[in-house]
Coordinates of C-alpha atoms in Angstrom, one line a residue:
Chain W
M5 CA 13.7 8.3 -40.8
T6 CA 13.7 5.8 -43.3
T7 CA 15.2 3.5 -41.2
A8 CA 13.5 3.2 -38.5
T9 CA 11.9 -0.6 -38.9
P10 CA 7.6 -0.6 -38.3
D11 CA 8.0 -1.2 -34.7
Q12 CA 9.9 2.0 -34.0
R13 CA 7.7 3.8 -36.8
I14 CA 4.6 3.1 -36.1
K15 CA 1.8 5.7 -37.7
T16 CA -1.1 6.6 -35.0
A17 CA -4.6 7.0 -34.6
Q18 CA -3.5 11.8 -33.9
D19 CA -1.6 10.5 -38.1
H20 CA 1.6 11.4 -36.7
D21 CA 4.7 10.2 -37.2
V22 CA 6.0 8.0 -33.8
N23 CA 10.0 7.6 -33.4
A24 CA 9.8 5.3 -30.0
E25 CA 13.6 4.7 -31.2
A26 CA 13.9 8.7 -30.1
V27 CA 13.0 8.2 -27.1
E28 CA 13.9 5.6 -26.4
L29 CA 16.9 7.1 -26.6
Y30 CA 16.5 10.2 -24.6
L31 CA 14.8 8.8 -21.7
R32 CA 18.2 6.3 -21.2
R33 CA 20.3 9.4 -21.4
L34 CA 17.8 11.5 -18.8
Q35 CA 18.9 8.4 -16.7
S36 CA 23.0 9.1 -17.4
Q37 CA 22.1 12.9 -17.0
L38 CA 20.6 11.9 -13.2
C39 CA 21.6 9.8 -12.5
N40 CA 25.3 11.8 -13.0
S41 CA 23.9 14.8 -10.7
L42 CA 22.6 13.1 -8.1
A43 CA 25.8 11.8 -7.7
A44 CA 27.8 15.0 -7.3
L45 CA 25.4 15.5 -4.8
D46 CA 26.8 12.8 -2.5
T47 CA 29.7 12.3 -1.7
G48 CA 28.5 8.6 -0.2
P49 CA 29.1 5.0 -2.3
G50 CA 27.6 6.5 -4.6
F51 CA 24.2 3.6 -7.6
R52 CA 24.8 0.4 -7.9
T53 CA 23.4 0.1 -11.7
D54 CA 20.8 -3.9 -12.9
Q55 CA 21.0 -4.5 -15.6
V56 CA 17.8 -6.5 -15.9
E57 CA 15.6 -9.0 -18.9
H58 CA 12.0 -10.2 -17.9
A59 CA 9.4 -11.7 -19.6
S60 CA 7.9 -8.2 -20.6
G61 CA 10.5 -6.2 -20.8
R62 CA 14.2 -4.6 -20.2
G63 CA 15.2 -1.6 -18.4
I64 CA 18.2 -0.3 -15.8
T65 CA 17.6 0.2 -12.4
A66 CA 20.5 2.7 -10.8
V67 CA 20.3 2.8 -6.9
L68 CA 21.8 4.2 -4.0
E69 CA 21.4 3.4 -0.4
K70 CA 22.9 5.3 2.5
G71 CA 24.2 7.7 1.0
E72 CA 25.5 10.6 3.0
V73 CA 22.4 13.1 1.3
F74 CA 20.0 10.1 0.7
D75 CA 19.3 7.9 3.1
R76 CA 17.7 6.1 -0.6
G77 CA 17.3 7.9 -4.8
G78 CA 16.7 5.5 -7.4
V79 CA 16.8 6.3 -11.5
N80 CA 14.2 3.2 -13.3
F81 CA 14.6 3.2 -16.8
S82 CA 12.1 0.8 -18.4
S83 CA 10.2 -0.9 -21.3
V84 CA 8.1 -3.4 -21.2
H85 CA 5.3 -4.5 -23.4
G86 CA 2.3 -6.9 -23.4
D87 CA -0.6 -8.5 -25.2
C88 CA -2.9 -7.0 -22.2
L89 CA -3.0 -3.5 -21.1
P90 CA -4.0 -3.6 -17.9
A91 CA -6.9 -0.8 -16.6
A92 CA -3.8 1.3 -14.5
A93 CA -2.4 2.6 -17.5
S94 CA -5.0 5.4 -19.1
E95 CA -8.9 7.3 -18.4
R96 CA -8.4 8.5 -22.0
H97 CA -8.9 5.7 -23.0
P98 CA -9.9 2.8 -20.9
E99 CA -11.7 1.5 -24.8
L100 CA -7.5 0.4 -25.3
A101 CA -7.3 -2.6 -21.8
G102 CA -7.0 -5.8 -22.9
F103 CA -5.1 -4.6 -26.0
P104 CA -1.7 -5.2 -27.0
F105 CA 0.4 -2.4 -25.4
R106 CA 4.2 -1.1 -24.9
A107 CA 5.7 1.0 -22.7
M108 CA 9.2 3.2 -21.7
G109 CA 9.9 6.1 -18.9
V110 CA 11.9 6.9 -16.2
S111 CA 11.1 7.1 -13.4
L112 CA 12.7 8.6 -10.0
V113 CA 12.6 9.0 -6.3
L114 CA 14.1 10.3 -4.5
H115 CA 14.1 10.2 0.6
P116 CA 17.0 12.2 1.8
K117 CA 18.7 11.6 5.1
N118 CA 18.5 15.2 5.5
P119 CA 14.9 15.6 7.3
Y120 CA 14.8 19.9 5.4
V121 CA 15.3 18.1 2.5
P122 CA 12.0 17.7 0.1
T123 CA 10.9 14.6 -0.4
A124 CA 11.8 14.3 -5.3
H125 CA 9.6 11.5 -7.3
A126 CA 9.7 12.7 -11.1
N127 CA 9.0 10.5 -13.3
V128 CA 8.5 10.8 -17.7
R129 CA 6.9 8.1 -20.1
F130 CA 5.8 7.5 -23.9
F131 CA 2.6 4.5 -24.3
T132 CA 1.2 2.9 -27.7
A133 CA -1.5 0.3 -27.3
E134 CA -3.4 -1.4 -30.8
Q135 CA -6.7 -2.8 -31.4
E136 CA -7.2 -5.2 -33.8
G137 CA -8.6 -3.7 -37.0
K138 CA -7.7 0.3 -36.0
K139 CA -4.4 2.3 -36.0
P140 CA -2.3 2.2 -32.8
V141 CA -2.7 5.0 -30.7
W142 CA 0.2 6.6 -28.6
W143 CA 0.4 9.4 -25.9
F144 CA 3.0 10.4 -23.5
G145 CA 2.8 10.8 -19.8
G146 CA 4.6 12.1 -16.7
G147 CA 5.2 15.1 -14.1
L148 CA 7.4 15.9 -11.0
D149 CA 7.0 15.9 -7.1
L150 CA 8.3 17.7 -4.4
T151 CA 7.4 16.1 -0.5
P152 CA 9.0 18.2 2.2
C153 CA 8.5 17.4 6.2
Y154 CA 9.1 20.9 7.9
P155 CA 8.9 22.7 4.4
F156 CA 10.5 26.2 3.0
Q157 CA 7.6 28.6 1.1
E158 CA 10.9 30.2 -0.8
D159 CA 11.6 26.6 -1.7
C160 CA 8.6 25.9 -2.8
Q161 CA 8.2 28.9 -4.7
H162 CA 11.5 27.8 -6.8
W163 CA 9.9 24.3 -7.5
H164 CA 6.7 25.6 -9.5
R165 CA 8.8 28.4 -11.5
E166 CA 10.6 25.7 -12.9
C167 CA 7.4 23.3 -13.4
H168 CA 6.7 26.5 -14.6
N169 CA 9.5 27.0 -17.2
A170 CA 8.9 23.7 -18.3
C171 CA 5.8 24.6 -19.5
A172 CA 5.6 27.7 -21.0
P173 CA 7.4 27.4 -24.4
F174 CA 4.4 25.1 -25.0
G175 CA 1.4 27.1 -24.5
K176 CA 0.9 29.5 -21.8
E177 CA -2.6 27.2 -19.6
L178 CA -0.1 24.5 -19.4
Y179 CA 1.4 24.4 -16.6
T180 CA -2.2 25.9 -14.1
R181 CA -3.6 22.7 -16.0
F182 CA -0.3 20.7 -15.4
K183 CA -0.4 21.9 -11.8
R184 CA -4.4 21.4 -10.2
W185 CA -3.8 18.1 -12.0
C186 CA -0.8 16.9 -10.2
D187 CA -2.7 18.7 -7.3
S188 CA -5.5 16.2 -7.8
Y189 CA -3.4 13.1 -8.2
F190 CA -0.9 13.1 -5.8
Y191 CA -3.5 13.2 -3.2
L192 CA -4.4 11.0 -0.2
P193 CA -8.7 10.7 0.4
H194 CA -8.5 8.9 2.6
R195 CA -6.0 11.9 4.6
K196 CA -7.7 14.6 3.2
E197 CA -4.5 15.3 2.4
T198 CA -2.1 15.9 -0.2
R199 CA 1.1 14.0 -0.6
G200 CA 3.1 16.8 -0.9
V201 CA 3.1 20.3 -2.3
G202 CA 2.8 18.9 -5.9
G203 CA 4.0 20.2 -9.1
L204 CA 3.1 19.2 -12.2
F205 CA 1.4 16.0 -13.1
F206 CA 0.2 15.0 -16.7
D207 CA -1.0 11.7 -18.8
D208 CA -3.2 10.3 -22.2
L209 CA -0.5 13.9 -23.2
V210 CA -0.6 14.9 -27.1
L211 CA -0.3 18.3 -27.9
E212 CA 0.1 19.9 -32.2
S213 CA 2.4 16.4 -33.7
F214 CA 4.5 14.1 -31.9
D215 CA 7.3 16.8 -32.6
T216 CA 6.0 18.2 -29.8
S217 CA 4.5 16.3 -27.5
F218 CA 8.4 14.5 -27.7
A219 CA 9.3 18.0 -27.4
F220 CA 7.4 18.6 -24.3
L221 CA 8.0 16.1 -22.0
R222 CA 12.1 16.7 -22.9
S223 CA 11.2 19.2 -21.2
V224 CA 9.3 18.4 -18.0
G225 CA 12.9 16.0 -18.6
D226 CA 15.2 18.2 -18.0
C227 CA 13.4 20.7 -16.1
F228 CA 14.8 18.4 -13.3
S229 CA 17.7 18.6 -12.2
E230 CA 17.9 22.3 -12.6
A231 CA 13.9 22.5 -9.6
Y232 CA 15.8 20.1 -7.6
V233 CA 20.1 20.0 -6.8
P234 CA 19.6 23.9 -5.7
L235 CA 16.9 23.0 -3.3
V236 CA 19.4 19.7 -1.7
K237 CA 22.5 22.3 -2.1
K238 CA 20.0 24.7 0.1
R239 CA 19.7 22.7 3.7
R240 CA 21.8 19.8 3.6
D241 CA 23.6 21.7 6.0
T242 CA 21.3 22.6 8.2
P243 CA 21.5 21.0 11.8
W244 CA 18.2 18.2 12.7
G245 CA 18.2 15.6 15.6
E246 CA 16.3 12.5 16.9
R247 CA 12.3 15.6 16.4
E248 CA 13.0 16.1 13.0
K249 CA 14.4 13.0 12.5
S250 CA 11.5 11.4 13.2
F251 CA 8.4 13.5 11.7
Q252 CA 10.2 12.5 8.6
R253 CA 10.0 8.7 9.1
Y254 CA 6.1 9.3 10.1
R255 CA 5.5 11.6 7.3
R256 CA 7.0 8.5 5.0
G257 CA 4.4 7.2 6.1
R258 CA 1.5 8.4 3.4
Y259 CA 4.3 7.9 1.6
V260 CA 4.4 4.3 1.2
E261 CA 0.1 4.3 1.7
F262 CA 0.3 6.8 -1.2
N263 CA 2.4 4.6 -4.0
L264 CA 0.9 1.3 -2.3
V265 CA -3.0 2.3 -2.3
Y266 CA -3.6 4.5 -5.1
D267 CA 0.0 5.0 -7.8
R268 CA -1.5 4.6 -11.3
G269 CA 2.4 3.2 -11.8
T270 CA 2.6 0.9 -9.5
L271 CA 0.2 -0.9 -9.3
F272 CA 1.0 -0.4 -13.1
G273 CA 4.6 -2.0 -12.7
L274 CA 2.5 -4.6 -10.4
Q275 CA 0.7 -5.5 -12.8
T276 CA 2.2 -6.4 -15.8
G277 CA 5.1 -8.4 -13.6
G278 CA 7.7 -5.8 -13.9
R279 CA 10.3 -6.5 -11.8
T280 CA 9.3 -5.6 -8.2
E281 CA 12.2 -4.2 -7.4
S282 CA 12.7 -1.3 -9.5
I283 CA 8.7 -0.3 -8.6
L284 CA 9.6 -1.0 -5.0
M285 CA 13.0 0.9 -4.8
S286 CA 10.6 4.4 -4.8
M287 CA 9.4 2.8 -0.6
P288 CA 11.4 5.0 1.8
P289 CA 13.8 2.8 3.2
E290 CA 12.5 4.1 6.2
A291 CA 8.6 4.4 7.3
H292 CA 6.6 5.0 10.6
W293 CA 3.1 4.8 11.9
R294 CA 1.2 5.8 15.0
Y295 CA -2.1 5.4 16.2
D296 CA -4.1 8.6 15.9
W297 CA -0.7 10.8 16.3
H298 CA -1.1 15.2 15.7
P299 CA 1.3 18.0 15.4
E300 CA 1.2 20.4 18.4
P301 CA 0.1 24.0 16.9
G302 CA 2.4 26.5 17.1
T303 CA 5.0 23.9 16.2
P304 CA 6.9 23.2 12.5
E305 CA 5.1 20.1 12.3
A306 CA 1.7 22.0 12.4
D307 CA 3.4 23.9 9.7
L308 CA 3.2 22.0 7.2
Y309 CA -0.2 20.6 7.7
E310 CA -2.3 23.9 7.8
N311 CA -0.1 25.8 5.4
Y312 CA 0.9 22.8 2.9
L313 CA -0.7 19.7 2.8
Q314 CA -3.7 21.0 0.9
P315 CA -3.4 22.6 -3.1
R316 CA -2.1 27.0 -2.9
I317 CA -1.4 28.5 -5.0
W318 CA 3.2 29.2 -5.6
L319 CA 2.7 31.7 -8.7
P320 CA 1.0 34.6 -9.8
E321 CA 0.7 31.9 -13.7
E322 CA -1.6 30.5 -12.0
S323 CA -5.2 31.2 -13.3
Chain E
M5 CA -36.4 -13.5 19.3
T6 CA -40.5 -11.9 18.6
T7 CA -38.3 -7.8 20.2
A8 CA -35.6 -7.9 17.9
T9 CA -36.5 -4.6 15.5
P10 CA -36.9 -5.3 11.5
D11 CA -33.5 -3.2 11.3
Q12 CA -31.8 -6.3 13.1
R13 CA -34.0 -9.2 12.7
I14 CA -33.9 -9.5 8.5
K15 CA -35.6 -12.5 6.6
T16 CA -33.0 -13.6 4.2
A17 CA -32.7 -14.6 0.4
Q18 CA -31.9 -17.6 2.1
D19 CA -34.5 -17.5 4.3
H20 CA -33.1 -18.0 7.9
D21 CA -34.3 -15.6 11.0
V22 CA -30.9 -13.2 11.5
N23 CA -30.7 -11.9 14.9
A24 CA -28.0 -9.1 13.0
E25 CA -27.6 -7.7 17.3
A26 CA -27.1 -11.5 18.2
V27 CA -24.2 -10.4 16.0
E28 CA -23.4 -7.4 17.0
L29 CA -23.6 -8.5 21.1
Y30 CA -20.8 -11.9 20.4
L31 CA -19.0 -9.1 18.7
R32 CA -18.3 -6.5 21.0
R33 CA -17.2 -9.1 23.9
L34 CA -15.4 -10.0 22.4
Q35 CA -13.2 -7.7 21.2
S36 CA -13.6 -7.1 24.9
Q37 CA -12.3 -10.7 26.2
L38 CA -9.4 -9.9 23.1
C39 CA -8.5 -6.9 24.9
N40 CA -8.5 -8.4 28.0
S41 CA -6.4 -11.6 27.4
L42 CA -3.8 -9.4 25.5
A43 CA -3.6 -6.8 28.8
A44 CA -3.0 -9.7 30.9
L45 CA 0.5 -10.5 28.7
D46 CA 1.6 -7.0 28.5
T47 CA 2.6 -4.7 31.6
G48 CA 3.9 -1.8 28.8
P49 CA 0.4 1.3 28.9
G50 CA -2.1 -0.4 28.4
F51 CA -4.6 -0.3 25.6
R52 CA -6.6 2.9 25.0
T53 CA -9.4 3.3 24.0
D54 CA -11.7 5.6 21.6
Q55 CA -15.6 5.6 20.7
V56 CA -16.3 6.4 16.5
E57 CA -19.5 8.1 15.2
H58 CA -18.7 9.2 12.1
A59 CA -21.2 9.4 9.2
S60 CA -21.6 6.1 7.6
G61 CA -21.0 3.7 11.2
R62 CA -19.8 4.0 14.8
G63 CA -16.5 1.9 16.5
I64 CA -14.4 1.8 19.0
T65 CA -10.7 1.1 18.9
A66 CA -8.2 -0.3 21.5
V67 CA -5.0 0.4 20.1
L68 CA -1.9 -1.0 22.0
E69 CA 1.4 1.1 22.0
K70 CA 4.9 0.5 22.7
G71 CA 3.9 -2.2 25.5
E72 CA 6.5 -4.3 27.1
V73 CA 5.4 -7.3 24.3
F74 CA 3.7 -5.5 22.0
D75 CA 5.4 -2.6 19.9
R76 CA 1.8 -2.2 18.5
G77 CA -1.4 -3.9 18.8
G78 CA -4.4 -3.3 18.0
V79 CA -8.6 -5.0 18.4
N80 CA -11.4 -2.9 16.3
F81 CA -14.6 -3.5 16.3
S82 CA -16.9 -1.6 13.5
S83 CA -20.1 -1.4 12.7
V84 CA -21.2 0.7 9.0
H85 CA -23.3 0.6 6.9
G86 CA -23.9 2.4 3.7
D87 CA -25.9 2.8 0.2
C88 CA -23.5 2.0 -2.1
L89 CA -21.3 -1.9 -1.5
P90 CA -18.0 -1.5 -2.5
A91 CA -17.0 -3.9 -4.9
A92 CA -14.0 -4.4 -2.2
A93 CA -16.7 -6.8 -0.6
S94 CA -18.1 -9.8 -1.3
E95 CA -16.9 -11.5 -3.8
R96 CA -19.7 -14.1 -5.1
H97 CA -22.1 -11.5 -4.8
P98 CA -21.5 -9.0 -7.9
E99 CA -24.3 -8.3 -8.2
L100 CA -24.5 -6.9 -5.1
A101 CA -22.4 -4.1 -5.9
G102 CA -24.4 -0.3 -6.1
F103 CA -27.1 -1.4 -3.4
P104 CA -27.5 -0.4 0.5
F105 CA -25.3 -2.8 2.6
R106 CA -24.6 -3.5 6.9
A107 CA -21.3 -4.6 8.6
M108 CA -19.7 -4.7 11.5
G109 CA -17.0 -6.6 12.4
V110 CA -13.7 -8.3 14.8
S111 CA -10.3 -7.2 13.2
L112 CA -7.2 -7.9 15.2
V113 CA -4.0 -7.0 14.6
L114 CA -0.5 -7.6 16.6
H115 CA 3.7 -6.3 16.5
P116 CA 5.3 -8.2 19.2
K117 CA 8.0 -6.1 20.0
N118 CA 10.4 -10.1 20.0
P119 CA 11.7 -10.4 16.9
Y120 CA 11.0 -14.4 18.1
V121 CA 7.2 -14.1 18.5
P122 CA 5.2 -14.0 15.6
T123 CA 2.6 -11.3 14.0
A124 CA -0.1 -12.3 14.6
H125 CA -4.3 -11.4 12.8
A126 CA -7.9 -12.6 13.0
N127 CA -10.6 -11.3 11.9
V128 CA -14.2 -11.9 11.9
R129 CA -17.7 -10.2 10.2
F130 CA -21.3 -9.9 9.3
F131 CA -23.4 -8.5 6.4
T132 CA -25.9 -8.0 4.8
A133 CA -27.2 -6.6 1.4
E134 CA -30.2 -5.6 0.2
Q135 CA -30.9 -5.8 -4.2
E136 CA -34.2 -4.0 -4.7
G137 CA -37.1 -5.9 -4.9
K138 CA -35.9 -8.7 -3.6
K139 CA -35.0 -9.8 -0.5
P140 CA -31.8 -9.1 1.6
V141 CA -28.6 -11.3 1.3
W142 CA -26.9 -12.1 4.3
W143 CA -22.6 -13.8 4.8
F144 CA -19.9 -14.3 7.5
G145 CA -16.7 -13.8 6.5
G146 CA -13.3 -13.8 8.8
G147 CA -10.6 -15.7 9.4
L148 CA -6.9 -15.5 12.2
D149 CA -3.4 -16.0 10.4
L150 CA -0.3 -16.1 11.2
T151 CA 3.0 -14.5 10.7
P152 CA 6.8 -15.3 12.1
C153 CA 10.0 -13.6 11.1
Y154 CA 10.9 -16.7 12.7
P155 CA 10.0 -19.5 13.5
F156 CA 9.6 -22.7 14.8
Q157 CA 7.7 -25.9 13.2
E158 CA 6.2 -26.7 16.3
D159 CA 4.9 -23.4 16.8
C160 CA 2.9 -23.9 13.1
Q161 CA 1.6 -26.6 13.5
H162 CA 0.3 -25.7 17.1
W163 CA -1.3 -22.9 15.0
H164 CA -3.4 -24.3 12.7
R165 CA -3.8 -27.6 15.1
E166 CA -6.2 -24.1 17.1
C167 CA -7.0 -23.6 13.9
H168 CA -8.2 -27.5 12.7
N169 CA -10.7 -28.2 16.3
A170 CA -11.9 -24.5 15.7
C171 CA -13.4 -26.4 12.6
A172 CA -13.4 -29.8 13.7
P173 CA -17.7 -29.2 15.0
F174 CA -19.2 -27.8 11.5
G175 CA -17.5 -30.3 9.3
K176 CA -14.6 -32.4 8.7
E177 CA -13.7 -30.3 5.3
L178 CA -13.7 -26.8 6.6
Y179 CA -10.7 -26.5 7.5
T180 CA -8.6 -27.4 4.7
R181 CA -11.0 -25.5 2.5
F182 CA -10.9 -22.5 4.7
K183 CA -6.8 -23.8 5.3
R184 CA -6.5 -23.5 1.9
W185 CA -8.4 -20.3 1.2
C186 CA -6.0 -18.7 3.7
D187 CA -2.8 -19.3 1.6
S188 CA -4.4 -17.7 -1.0
Y189 CA -5.5 -15.5 0.0
F190 CA -2.4 -13.7 2.1
Y191 CA -0.7 -14.3 -0.5
L192 CA 2.3 -10.8 -2.4
P193 CA 2.5 -12.3 -6.2
H194 CA 4.4 -9.3 -6.5
R195 CA 6.9 -11.1 -4.1
K196 CA 6.0 -14.5 -4.7
E197 CA 5.4 -15.3 -1.4
T198 CA 3.1 -16.2 1.3
R199 CA 2.3 -13.5 4.0
G200 CA 3.4 -16.0 6.8
V201 CA 2.3 -19.3 7.6
G202 CA -2.2 -19.0 6.7
G203 CA -4.2 -20.8 9.1
L204 CA -8.1 -20.3 8.4
F205 CA -10.2 -17.2 5.9
F206 CA -13.2 -17.9 4.2
D207 CA -15.4 -14.7 2.8
D208 CA -19.3 -15.2 1.6
L209 CA -19.7 -18.0 3.7
V210 CA -23.2 -19.1 4.6
L211 CA -23.9 -22.8 6.5
E212 CA -27.5 -24.2 6.3
S213 CA -29.2 -21.8 9.0
F214 CA -27.6 -18.6 10.1
D215 CA -27.3 -20.7 13.8
T216 CA -25.2 -22.4 12.5
S217 CA -23.3 -20.4 10.7
F218 CA -23.0 -17.7 13.5
A219 CA -21.8 -20.3 16.1
F220 CA -19.2 -21.1 13.3
L221 CA -18.5 -18.1 13.5
R222 CA -17.6 -18.1 17.3
S223 CA -15.7 -20.5 17.2
V224 CA -13.1 -19.2 15.2
G225 CA -12.7 -16.7 16.9
D226 CA -12.8 -17.7 20.0
C227 CA -10.5 -20.0 18.5
F228 CA -7.6 -16.9 18.4
S229 CA -6.8 -17.0 21.8
E230 CA -6.4 -20.1 22.8
A231 CA -4.2 -20.4 19.2
Y232 CA -1.8 -17.5 20.2
V233 CA -1.3 -17.1 23.6
P234 CA 0.8 -19.9 24.4
L235 CA 2.6 -18.8 21.1
V236 CA 3.3 -14.8 22.7
K237 CA 4.0 -16.7 26.3
K238 CA 6.6 -19.7 25.0
R239 CA 8.5 -17.1 23.4
R240 CA 9.1 -13.6 24.5
D241 CA 11.9 -14.0 26.4
T242 CA 14.2 -15.0 23.9
P243 CA 16.9 -13.3 24.0
W244 CA 17.4 -11.2 21.0
G245 CA 19.5 -8.2 19.0
E246 CA 20.2 -6.1 16.4
R247 CA 20.3 -8.3 13.8
E248 CA 16.9 -10.1 14.4
K249 CA 15.0 -6.4 15.2
S250 CA 16.6 -5.4 11.8
F251 CA 14.8 -8.1 10.5
Q252 CA 11.9 -8.0 11.7
R253 CA 11.3 -4.4 10.7
Y254 CA 12.3 -5.2 6.5
R255 CA 9.2 -8.1 7.2
R256 CA 7.6 -5.5 8.7
G257 CA 7.2 -4.0 4.9
R258 CA 6.3 -6.9 4.2
Y259 CA 3.7 -6.4 5.9
V260 CA 2.5 -3.3 4.8
E261 CA 3.0 -4.1 1.0
F262 CA 0.1 -6.7 1.6
N263 CA -2.1 -4.2 3.3
L264 CA -1.9 -1.8 1.3
V265 CA -2.2 -3.1 -2.2
Y266 CA -4.3 -7.1 -1.5
D267 CA -6.6 -7.3 1.8
R268 CA -9.7 -6.7 0.9
G269 CA -10.8 -5.3 4.8
T270 CA -8.8 -2.2 4.2
L271 CA -9.5 -1.5 1.0
F272 CA -13.3 -2.2 1.8
G273 CA -12.7 0.5 4.9
L274 CA -11.0 3.1 3.0
Q275 CA -13.7 2.6 0.0
T276 CA -16.3 3.5 2.6
G277 CA -15.1 6.6 4.8
G278 CA -14.7 4.1 7.5
R279 CA -12.3 6.0 10.0
T280 CA -8.7 5.7 8.8
E281 CA -7.2 5.8 12.0
S282 CA -9.2 3.3 13.1
I283 CA -8.9 1.0 10.1
L284 CA -4.5 1.4 9.8
M285 CA -3.9 -0.1 12.8
S286 CA -2.9 -2.4 11.6
M287 CA 0.4 -1.3 10.0
P288 CA 3.1 -1.6 11.4
P289 CA 5.2 0.7 14.0
E290 CA 8.6 1.2 11.2
A291 CA 8.3 -0.6 8.6
H292 CA 11.9 -1.2 6.6
W293 CA 12.4 -1.6 1.8
R294 CA 16.6 -2.3 1.5
Y295 CA 16.9 -2.8 -2.6
D296 CA 17.0 -5.8 -3.5
W297 CA 18.0 -8.4 -0.7
H298 CA 18.0 -11.7 0.3
P299 CA 19.4 -13.5 3.3
E300 CA 22.6 -15.5 3.5
P301 CA 21.4 -19.5 3.0
G302 CA 22.0 -21.3 5.8
T303 CA 20.7 -18.5 7.7
P304 CA 18.0 -18.7 10.1
E305 CA 16.7 -16.0 7.7
A306 CA 17.4 -18.1 4.7
D307 CA 15.2 -21.3 6.5
L308 CA 12.1 -18.2 6.5
Y309 CA 11.8 -18.0 3.2
E310 CA 12.8 -21.5 1.8
N311 CA 10.8 -23.7 4.3
Y312 CA 7.6 -20.8 5.8
L313 CA 6.6 -18.4 2.4
Q314 CA 4.6 -20.8 0.1
P315 CA 2.1 -22.9 1.2
R316 CA 3.2 -26.1 3.6
I317 CA 1.0 -29.0 4.7
W318 CA 0.7 -28.6 9.4
L319 CA -1.5 -31.3 9.6
P320 CA -2.2 -35.0 8.9
E321 CA -5.9 -33.5 9.2
E322 CA -5.2 -30.8 5.5
S323 CA -6.8 -33.3 2.9

């Protein structure tokens, strides 16, 4: 660690040694691994990769469109810096808004073709910011969440089991805390609905040390494939028709509403002058809106509304 | 005017007599007239009308879906009040945020089926707000703007001519001022594009008197049909195919981005607990996103990007 430059290695307000270079290396590897495991599921055209350089940073955007399994999927790595941290970046540190910062992260969104395969999102990120005359501050953030159209209870339980297992080595209470944060973060107040069945969400995270915090981030990043790939394999051959596709397009409208109205990552990206096409790769390929539509009682569509779009306990370990 | 109740008639900071009842009456008539003139264009199922009552107000939502001419269109009247004016409501009066207010307005959005017929939006609105121990403040806002996919210069000129004529009786400079405000308001910074070819936008408006201000509002509200109906009649029979429809769906993605990320009316509605289905009737029925798509040079799609999505002078009267 003695070879780290001042830029890569900063002493923080929490008096921990920070190794930003190691985080960046991990994030870039994670992006490759995610692309590989997802490309292995899809015999379509595969990922298109763009190296991105702009005034406030750089990144690698990997996007797959019109695949066999995914209508659209994106895995984005970005590293940005700026002189003026946007308000959207931190809830715990409002005093840092307006100060110099660095942010890096990997974001993933997958919109499957088959309406029985759930939409999935994951993100892991690292921030440092400094106020004049004070020590720099750092924190991690991230999580993963699942958005089914036609949900299966066992799939949701598998997903939450993997989320739980990623947290368990770092403390008994973490799963419950970050699962509930996820329920409240991915919530559309104007619809009185959660976006989906949740998973984990955390922000402004500092555990006992930088090393422990970073290990937790890796545990979350690494669990995504375990949590998601089995669900894709299990559901991708389920027959579907126009009814299911039409409902999927309608539900994707909610995904758009959440991302554009509420999502801090999206707003942060747009506010910091990030590359729009990389930020909005999270948009579904198609979204539909219908005026005042409600599912017929007793249908599978009603099951989603009645049983999956409010916070729910998935594991006995939630306490 | 002596029959007005204190609720309907308030003395304002500008010492003008305000007749909120007359504004409401006008707005309700305008909604009917707009629905009639639009329904006369469309031999489809016509408007469905919902009377809306909720904790913070009431309204009438008129929506047309799957028409012959319009994929979707909505004309919404609403009247809301609250104890706490949202920040999104006024730029000129930040000090009023958090104080009691009333707001009423008519909003209209039309998404035509034929990609050669432009999308159109209009809004007229009236606000009153009061700070403790001070006189109430009132203002008008509104405008209209046009969003073509396949633009025609003569259509844009006709649209702006009608906008100009609506302003002309109230002062020579108003068209230029509100046309430029429209260009800057309906702008997507993350795309570096205007939403369309603009029209008029004004907010926090108080002219010499309440009566003059209200007359200006009526002039703007009443000009919409003159500005738009001739364009629909001229273009609705233009043949179109999958290429044009596909581009229209893609461009509708920009409409969604603007309304959900930037539009103050949408955010105000969602923040004040308005009826979501009435607020989001502005959403297109279908919107598509494609990663990093650009039009081929020399095509009609490139013509839109090159010649219509930046502010432009349409009339010699703009000065």
